[in-house]
Coordinates of C-alpha atoms in Angstrom, one line a residue:
M1 CA 13.9 11.0 -111.2
G2 CA 14.9 13.7 -108.7
K3 CA 12.6 15.4 -106.4
I4 CA 10.3 18.1 -107.7
I5 CA 11.6 20.7 -105.2
D6 CA 15.2 20.2 -106.4
T7 CA 14.2 20.7 -110.0
L8 CA 12.2 23.8 -109.1
V9 CA 15.0 25.3 -107.0
E10 CA 17.6 24.6 -109.7
Y11 CA 15.4 26.3 -112.3
M12 CA 14.8 29.3 -110.0
L13 CA 18.6 29.7 -109.4
A14 CA 19.4 29.4 -113.1
A15 CA 16.7 31.9 -114.1
K16 CA 18.8 34.7 -112.8
Q17 CA 21.3 34.3 -115.6
A18 CA 19.4 32.3 -118.3
N19 CA 19.0 33.6 -121.8
L20 CA 15.4 34.4 -122.1
P21 CA 13.6 34.4 -125.5
A22 CA 12.7 37.8 -127.0
E23 CA 9.0 37.0 -126.7
A24 CA 9.2 36.4 -123.0
V25 CA 11.3 39.5 -122.4
Q26 CA 8.8 41.7 -124.3
K27 CA 5.8 40.1 -122.6
G28 CA 7.5 40.7 -119.3
K29 CA 7.8 44.4 -120.1
S30 CA 4.2 44.6 -121.4
H31 CA 2.7 42.8 -118.4
T32 CA 4.7 44.9 -116.0
L33 CA 3.5 48.1 -117.6
D34 CA -0.1 46.8 -117.7
S35 CA 0.1 45.9 -114.0
L36 CA 1.6 49.3 -113.1
A37 CA -1.3 51.0 -115.0
A38 CA -3.8 48.9 -113.1
I39 CA -2.2 49.9 -109.8
V40 CA -2.2 53.6 -110.6
S41 CA -5.8 53.7 -111.9
G42 CA -7.0 51.4 -109.2
S43 CA -5.5 53.7 -106.5
R44 CA -8.5 56.0 -107.1
L45 CA -11.1 53.2 -106.6
K46 CA -12.5 52.1 -103.2
P47 CA -10.4 48.9 -102.8
G48 CA -7.2 50.9 -103.6
R49 CA -8.2 53.8 -101.3
L50 CA -8.9 51.3 -98.4
G51 CA -5.6 49.6 -99.0
L52 CA -3.8 53.0 -98.9
Q53 CA -5.8 54.0 -95.7
H54 CA -4.7 50.8 -94.0
V55 CA -1.0 51.3 -94.9
R56 CA -1.1 55.0 -93.7
E57 CA -2.5 53.8 -90.4
Q58 CA 0.3 51.2 -90.0
G59 CA 3.1 53.6 -90.7
G60 CA 6.5 51.9 -91.0
R61 CA 10.0 52.7 -92.3
E62 CA 9.9 54.7 -95.5
E63 CA 11.5 52.2 -98.0
C64 CA 9.1 51.5 -100.9
G65 CA 6.6 53.6 -102.8
V66 CA 2.9 53.2 -103.0
L67 CA 1.9 54.1 -106.6
G68 CA -0.7 56.9 -107.0
A69 CA 0.0 58.2 -103.5
N70 CA 2.7 60.4 -102.0
L71 CA 3.7 57.7 -99.5
K72 CA 6.6 55.3 -98.7
T73 CA 6.3 52.4 -96.3
T74 CA 7.8 49.0 -95.6
P75 CA 8.1 46.3 -98.4
I76 CA 5.2 44.2 -97.0
L77 CA 2.8 47.1 -96.7
A78 CA 3.8 48.6 -100.1
A79 CA 3.2 45.2 -101.7
F80 CA -0.2 45.0 -100.0
A81 CA -1.3 48.5 -100.9
N82 CA -0.2 48.2 -104.5
G83 CA -1.8 44.8 -104.8
M84 CA -5.1 46.1 -103.5
S85 CA -5.0 48.9 -106.2
A86 CA -3.9 46.5 -108.9
H87 CA -7.1 44.4 -108.6
A88 CA -9.4 47.2 -107.5
D89 CA -11.2 46.6 -110.8
E90 CA -11.0 44.3 -113.8
T91 CA -8.2 46.1 -115.7
D92 CA -5.3 43.7 -114.8
D93 CA -4.1 40.7 -116.7
S94 CA -5.4 37.1 -116.2
N95 CA -4.7 33.5 -117.1
S96 CA -7.6 31.1 -116.4
Q97 CA -8.7 31.8 -112.8
L98 CA -5.4 33.3 -111.9
H99 CA -4.7 37.1 -112.0
P100 CA -0.9 36.9 -111.9
G101 CA 0.3 40.5 -112.4
C102 CA -1.7 42.2 -109.7
A103 CA 0.1 40.1 -107.0
I104 CA 3.5 39.3 -108.6
V105 CA 4.4 42.7 -109.9
P106 CA 3.6 44.5 -106.6
A107 CA 5.7 41.9 -104.7
A108 CA 8.6 42.2 -107.1
L109 CA 8.4 46.0 -107.2
A110 CA 8.5 46.3 -103.4
F111 CA 11.4 43.9 -102.9
A112 CA 13.4 45.3 -105.8
E113 CA 12.9 48.9 -104.5
S114 CA 13.9 48.0 -101.0
Q115 CA 17.1 46.3 -102.2
N116 CA 17.7 48.9 -104.9
R117 CA 17.9 46.2 -107.6
N118 CA 18.2 47.0 -111.3
G119 CA 15.6 46.7 -114.0
A120 CA 17.1 43.5 -115.4
A121 CA 16.9 41.6 -112.1
F122 CA 13.3 42.9 -111.6
L123 CA 12.2 41.8 -115.1
R124 CA 13.7 38.3 -114.6
A125 CA 12.0 38.0 -111.2
V126 CA 8.6 38.9 -112.7
I127 CA 8.9 36.4 -115.5
L128 CA 10.0 33.7 -113.1
G129 CA 7.1 34.6 -110.8
Y130 CA 4.6 34.0 -113.6
D131 CA 6.3 30.7 -114.5
I132 CA 6.1 29.2 -111.0
G133 CA 2.8 30.8 -109.8
F134 CA 0.9 29.6 -112.8
R135 CA 2.3 26.0 -112.5
F136 CA 1.2 25.8 -108.9
H137 CA -2.2 27.1 -109.9
Q138 CA -2.4 24.4 -112.6
A139 CA -1.1 21.6 -110.5
F140 CA -3.3 22.1 -107.5
Q141 CA -6.4 23.5 -109.3
P142 CA -7.3 25.2 -106.1
R143 CA -10.7 26.7 -105.1
S144 CA -8.7 29.5 -103.7
T145 CA -8.0 32.4 -106.1
S146 CA -4.9 33.4 -104.1
F147 CA -3.1 30.1 -104.2
G148 CA -1.0 30.3 -107.3
A149 CA -0.5 34.0 -106.9
T150 CA 1.1 33.5 -103.4
F151 CA 3.7 31.1 -104.9
G152 CA 4.3 33.5 -107.8
A153 CA 4.8 36.5 -105.6
A154 CA 7.1 34.6 -103.2
T155 CA 9.2 33.3 -106.1
A156 CA 9.6 36.8 -107.6
A157 CA 10.5 38.3 -104.2
G158 CA 12.8 35.4 -103.4
A159 CA 14.7 35.8 -106.7
L160 CA 15.4 39.4 -105.8
A161 CA 16.4 38.4 -102.2
E162 CA 19.4 36.4 -103.6
L163 CA 18.5 33.3 -101.6
D164 CA 20.6 30.2 -102.0
S165 CA 19.2 26.7 -102.8
L166 CA 18.3 25.7 -99.3
Q167 CA 16.7 29.1 -98.6
L168 CA 14.6 28.7 -101.7
C169 CA 13.3 25.4 -100.4
Y170 CA 12.3 27.2 -97.2
L171 CA 10.7 30.0 -99.3
I172 CA 8.4 27.5 -101.0
S173 CA 7.4 26.1 -97.6
Y174 CA 6.6 29.5 -96.2
A175 CA 4.5 30.3 -99.3
A176 CA 2.7 27.0 -98.8
Q177 CA 1.9 27.9 -95.2
Q178 CA 0.2 31.1 -96.4
A179 CA -1.6 29.6 -99.4
S180 CA -5.1 30.1 -98.3
G181 CA -8.4 31.7 -99.1
S182 CA -11.7 30.8 -100.9
R183 CA -13.9 32.2 -103.5
A184 CA -16.2 33.7 -100.9
W185 CA -15.4 37.1 -102.4
V186 CA -18.3 36.5 -104.9
A187 CA -20.7 37.7 -102.2
D188 CA -18.9 41.1 -101.8
D189 CA -20.5 43.6 -104.2
E190 CA -17.7 46.2 -104.0
H191 CA -14.7 44.2 -105.3
I192 CA -12.9 44.8 -102.0
E193 CA -12.5 41.2 -100.8
K194 CA -11.8 40.2 -104.4
A195 CA -8.9 42.7 -104.5
F196 CA -7.6 41.3 -101.2
D197 CA -7.9 37.6 -102.3
Y198 CA -6.4 38.0 -105.8
A199 CA -3.7 40.6 -105.1
G200 CA -3.3 42.3 -101.7
M201 CA -3.0 39.1 -99.7
P202 CA -0.7 37.1 -102.0
A203 CA 1.6 40.1 -102.7
R204 CA 1.9 40.6 -99.0
N205 CA 2.4 36.8 -98.4
G206 CA 5.1 36.6 -101.0
V207 CA 7.2 39.5 -99.7
T208 CA 6.7 38.2 -96.1
A209 CA 8.0 34.7 -97.1
A210 CA 11.1 36.2 -98.8
L211 CA 11.9 38.6 -95.9
L212 CA 11.5 35.8 -93.3
V213 CA 13.8 33.4 -95.0
R214 CA 16.4 36.0 -95.8
A215 CA 16.4 36.9 -92.1
G216 CA 17.3 33.3 -91.2
F217 CA 13.9 31.6 -90.7
T218 CA 14.2 27.8 -91.5
G219 CA 11.5 25.4 -92.4
N220 CA 10.5 22.3 -94.2
R221 CA 13.2 21.3 -96.7
D222 CA 10.6 19.6 -99.0
V223 CA 7.1 20.8 -98.6
L224 CA 6.1 19.2 -101.9
E225 CA 7.0 15.5 -101.3
G226 CA 8.4 15.4 -97.8
D227 CA 6.7 14.8 -94.4
K228 CA 3.2 16.3 -94.1
N229 CA 3.5 17.8 -97.6
I230 CA 1.0 20.0 -99.3
V231 CA 0.3 17.5 -102.1
E232 CA -1.4 15.5 -99.3
T233 CA -3.0 18.6 -97.8
Y234 CA -4.4 20.0 -101.0
A235 CA -5.2 16.7 -102.9
P236 CA -6.3 16.0 -105.5
C237 CA -3.5 17.5 -107.5
D238 CA -1.1 16.6 -110.3
P239 CA 2.5 17.5 -109.1
S240 CA 3.9 16.7 -112.5
K241 CA 2.4 20.0 -113.7
L242 CA 4.8 21.9 -111.5
L243 CA 7.6 21.0 -113.9
N244 CA 5.6 20.7 -117.2
E245 CA 7.6 22.4 -119.9
L246 CA 9.5 24.5 -117.4
G247 CA 12.0 26.6 -119.2
K248 CA 10.4 25.8 -122.6
R249 CA 7.0 27.4 -122.2
F250 CA 7.0 30.7 -120.4
A251 CA 3.6 31.3 -118.6
I252 CA 3.8 35.1 -119.2
T253 CA 3.4 34.5 -123.0
S254 CA 0.0 32.9 -122.6
C255 CA -1.7 35.5 -120.4
L256 CA -4.5 37.9 -121.4
I257 CA -3.9 41.7 -121.3
K258 CA -7.4 43.1 -121.3
K259 CA -8.5 45.6 -123.9
Y260 CA -11.4 46.7 -121.8
P261 CA -11.7 47.2 -117.9
V262 CA -14.3 44.5 -117.5
G263 CA -14.7 40.9 -116.4
S264 CA -12.8 38.6 -118.8
P265 CA -15.9 36.4 -120.0
M266 CA -17.6 39.5 -121.4
M267 CA -14.7 40.9 -123.4
E268 CA -15.9 39.6 -126.8
A269 CA -19.4 40.9 -126.3
V270 CA -18.1 44.3 -125.2
D271 CA -15.9 44.4 -128.3
A272 CA -18.8 43.5 -130.5
T273 CA -21.0 46.2 -129.0
V274 CA -18.3 48.9 -129.3
H275 CA -17.8 47.9 -132.9
L276 CA -21.5 48.0 -133.7
V277 CA -22.0 51.4 -132.1
A278 CA -19.0 52.9 -133.9
E279 CA -19.9 51.4 -137.3
H280 CA -23.6 52.1 -137.3
K281 CA -23.8 55.2 -135.1
I282 CA -26.5 53.6 -133.0
Q283 CA -28.5 56.0 -130.9
P284 CA -29.9 54.7 -127.6
E285 CA -33.4 55.8 -128.3
D286 CA -33.5 53.7 -131.5
V287 CA -32.7 50.4 -129.6
V288 CA -35.6 47.9 -129.2
K289 CA -33.7 44.9 -127.9
V290 CA -30.1 43.7 -127.4
V291 CA -29.3 40.0 -127.2
A292 CA -25.8 38.9 -126.0
R293 CA -24.7 35.3 -126.3
L294 CA -21.8 33.9 -124.4
P295 CA -20.6 30.4 -123.7
E296 CA -22.6 29.1 -120.7
S297 CA -19.7 29.1 -118.2
G298 CA -18.7 32.7 -118.9
A299 CA -22.3 33.9 -118.9
R300 CA -22.8 32.7 -115.3
T301 CA -19.9 34.8 -114.2
V302 CA -21.1 38.2 -115.6
N303 CA -24.8 37.9 -115.3
N304 CA -26.4 41.0 -113.7
R305 CA -23.8 41.2 -110.9
R306 CA -23.8 44.1 -108.5
M307 CA -20.3 45.1 -109.5
P308 CA -20.5 47.3 -112.6
D309 CA -17.4 45.9 -114.3
V310 CA -18.7 42.3 -114.2
N311 CA -22.3 43.1 -115.1
I312 CA -22.7 42.6 -118.8
Q313 CA -26.2 44.0 -118.9
Y314 CA -25.0 47.3 -117.4
I315 CA -21.8 47.5 -119.4
L316 CA -23.6 47.0 -122.8
A317 CA -26.2 49.5 -121.8
A318 CA -23.5 52.0 -120.9
I319 CA -21.8 51.5 -124.2
L320 CA -25.1 52.1 -126.1
L321 CA -25.9 55.2 -124.0
E322 CA -22.5 56.8 -124.1
G323 CA -21.2 55.7 -127.5
G324 CA -18.3 53.8 -126.0
L325 CA -16.9 52.5 -122.7
S326 CA -15.1 54.8 -120.4
F327 CA -13.0 53.8 -117.3
E328 CA -15.4 55.8 -115.2
A329 CA -18.5 54.1 -116.5
A330 CA -17.1 50.7 -115.8
H331 CA -16.7 51.5 -112.1
D332 CA -19.5 53.9 -111.3
Y333 CA -21.9 52.5 -108.7
Q334 CA -24.1 55.6 -108.9
R335 CA -24.3 55.4 -112.7
I336 CA -25.7 51.9 -112.5
E337 CA -28.8 53.4 -110.9
N338 CA -29.3 56.1 -113.6
A339 CA -32.9 56.1 -114.9
R340 CA -32.0 56.3 -118.6
L341 CA -29.3 53.6 -118.2
L342 CA -31.7 51.3 -116.2
A343 CA -34.3 51.7 -119.0
L344 CA -31.7 50.6 -121.6
K345 CA -30.3 47.9 -119.4
E346 CA -33.8 46.3 -119.3
K347 CA -33.5 45.8 -123.0
V348 CA -30.3 43.8 -122.7
Q349 CA -30.8 40.0 -122.6
L350 CA -27.9 37.6 -121.8
I351 CA -28.1 34.0 -123.1
G352 CA -25.7 31.4 -122.0
D353 CA -25.4 29.5 -125.3
P354 CA -24.6 25.8 -125.0
E355 CA -23.7 25.7 -128.7
L356 CA -21.0 28.3 -128.1
E357 CA -19.8 26.2 -125.2
R358 CA -19.5 23.2 -127.3
S359 CA -17.9 24.9 -130.3
G360 CA -14.4 24.7 -128.7
K361 CA -13.9 28.4 -128.9
R362 CA -13.6 29.3 -125.2
F363 CA -13.7 33.1 -125.7
Q364 CA -16.4 34.4 -128.0
G365 CA -19.5 36.5 -127.9
I366 CA -22.4 37.3 -130.3
V367 CA -24.3 40.6 -130.0
E368 CA -27.6 41.3 -131.9
V369 CA -29.1 44.8 -131.7
T370 CA -32.7 45.2 -132.9
L371 CA -33.5 48.8 -134.0
K372 CA -36.9 50.5 -134.3
D373 CA -36.5 50.6 -138.1
G374 CA -36.6 46.8 -138.1
R375 CA -32.9 46.3 -138.7
I376 CA -31.0 43.6 -136.7
L377 CA -27.3 44.4 -136.4
R378 CA -25.1 41.4 -135.5
E379 CA -21.5 41.0 -134.5
H380 CA -19.7 37.8 -133.6
V381 CA -16.2 38.2 -132.0
I382 CA -13.9 35.3 -131.3
N383 CA -10.7 36.0 -129.2
C384 CA -11.0 39.7 -128.6
R385 CA -7.8 41.7 -128.9
G386 CA -5.6 41.0 -125.9
R387 CA -6.3 37.2 -125.7
P388 CA -3.1 35.1 -126.1
E389 CA -4.5 34.0 -129.5
N390 CA -4.8 37.6 -130.6
P391 CA -2.3 39.6 -128.5
M392 CA -1.9 43.3 -128.2
S393 CA 1.2 44.8 -129.6
P394 CA 3.6 46.6 -127.2
E395 CA 2.3 49.9 -128.7
E396 CA -1.3 49.0 -127.9
V397 CA -0.4 48.1 -124.3
E398 CA 1.4 51.4 -124.0
K399 CA -1.7 53.2 -125.3
K400 CA -3.9 51.4 -122.8
A401 CA -1.5 52.2 -120.0
A402 CA -1.4 55.9 -120.9
W403 CA -5.2 56.0 -121.0
L404 CA -5.4 54.6 -117.4
M405 CA -2.5 56.5 -115.8
E406 CA -2.5 60.0 -117.3
P407 CA -5.6 61.2 -115.3
V408 CA -3.6 60.3 -112.1
L409 CA 0.1 61.0 -113.0
G410 CA -0.1 63.4 -115.9
K411 CA 1.0 63.0 -119.5
A412 CA 4.7 63.9 -118.9
N413 CA 5.2 61.5 -116.0
V414 CA 3.5 58.6 -117.9
A415 CA 5.6 59.2 -120.9
R416 CA 8.8 58.9 -118.8
L417 CA 7.5 55.8 -117.1
I418 CA 6.7 54.1 -120.4
E419 CA 10.1 54.9 -121.7
S420 CA 11.7 53.3 -118.6
I421 CA 9.7 50.1 -119.3
R422 CA 10.9 50.1 -122.9
R423 CA 14.5 49.9 -121.8
L424 CA 13.8 48.0 -118.5
E425 CA 16.9 45.8 -118.9
S426 CA 19.2 48.8 -118.7
V427 CA 17.4 50.7 -115.9
P428 CA 20.0 51.0 -113.1
S429 CA 17.5 51.2 -110.3
I430 CA 13.9 50.0 -110.1
R431 CA 13.3 53.1 -107.9
Q432 CA 13.0 54.9 -111.2
L433 CA 9.5 53.3 -111.6
T434 CA 8.2 54.5 -108.3
S435 CA 9.5 58.1 -108.3
F436 CA 6.3 59.6 -110.0

């Protein structure tokens, strides 16, 4: 059996011309649009604003656009700023502990724009980045949330850099040298370090690796199984997962596109609450108690966190108070201290249910609302819309993207951007996506 690095490189080279299944192509478009929407909407939130501020201070040659801002800068800085905005909140896609789009799309976008590549090359690079990034994430099962994203971003940028087989080996090695980070971001209440770890840093790392190798940097020919390899450094790991169903199962087809801008574990409970409020016209003053049940593992992640969009008690209270969930409510640090909302939040109880954990249904939520008239309204949601088992249609993704982007770019610009994504394979220059 040949070396893993050789098979990976062979696949990366072949991916530039391979016939992709229709599902992978459509998912590539949908996840690109979803990621662009996360960047644009996130550019108005604190992590995005700080990323933009950093880039403005650095300056640099005007090559690549920073979305949501009238600014062009270098590929590395553009990837960093767009990455910070892409995970400024919980709007972007995810797959297990990996948030691929917020790092891979900014890296591919920056490199494609700097090289004036067309939409077809960009789309293939994004799909390939998901394939490789997710397999590194699976194989190494890292405690770092930036690990797989760094390899995915580097792969996407490297595909657009037109690197040869030896250069692609070096690319993987330079990605490995930058694969770092921890989950220490959990102690940051403002989602800023989280945006850096999940998106800004790996997007920057990926573009850096591709630019260095294209400029002539050499390195380790086989960082996976050669001398001082990362399998030894990051053990335990299962290197066979790097090649598992490569070319048969496209990682982008098994990712979540979020229906709501909240932490993934609470999606089903949010969906249940929105449905109950809409169906029964629940008024906040009539609520006696709300009990939300999630699988134990998910409940720990979203239990009364300081960040509004990963605090289930706050989010369910906001839905009940406002009759639905707005983007603004999901990210408002002032609203979380509102007296009426706090009073309602005190009525929300979260239970990490071991029975739900054991049921085999990883993503589910039960919400029971007790009213003053004695009624108990109950909703049980399994696999909310957007989960791979219950995917959004392209039209639904477009609707979500418009909802997020129109307040920033305006309706006409968003309509043109969505139309460009629909025909991405025939877009002559990716600069079309950054001209708004």
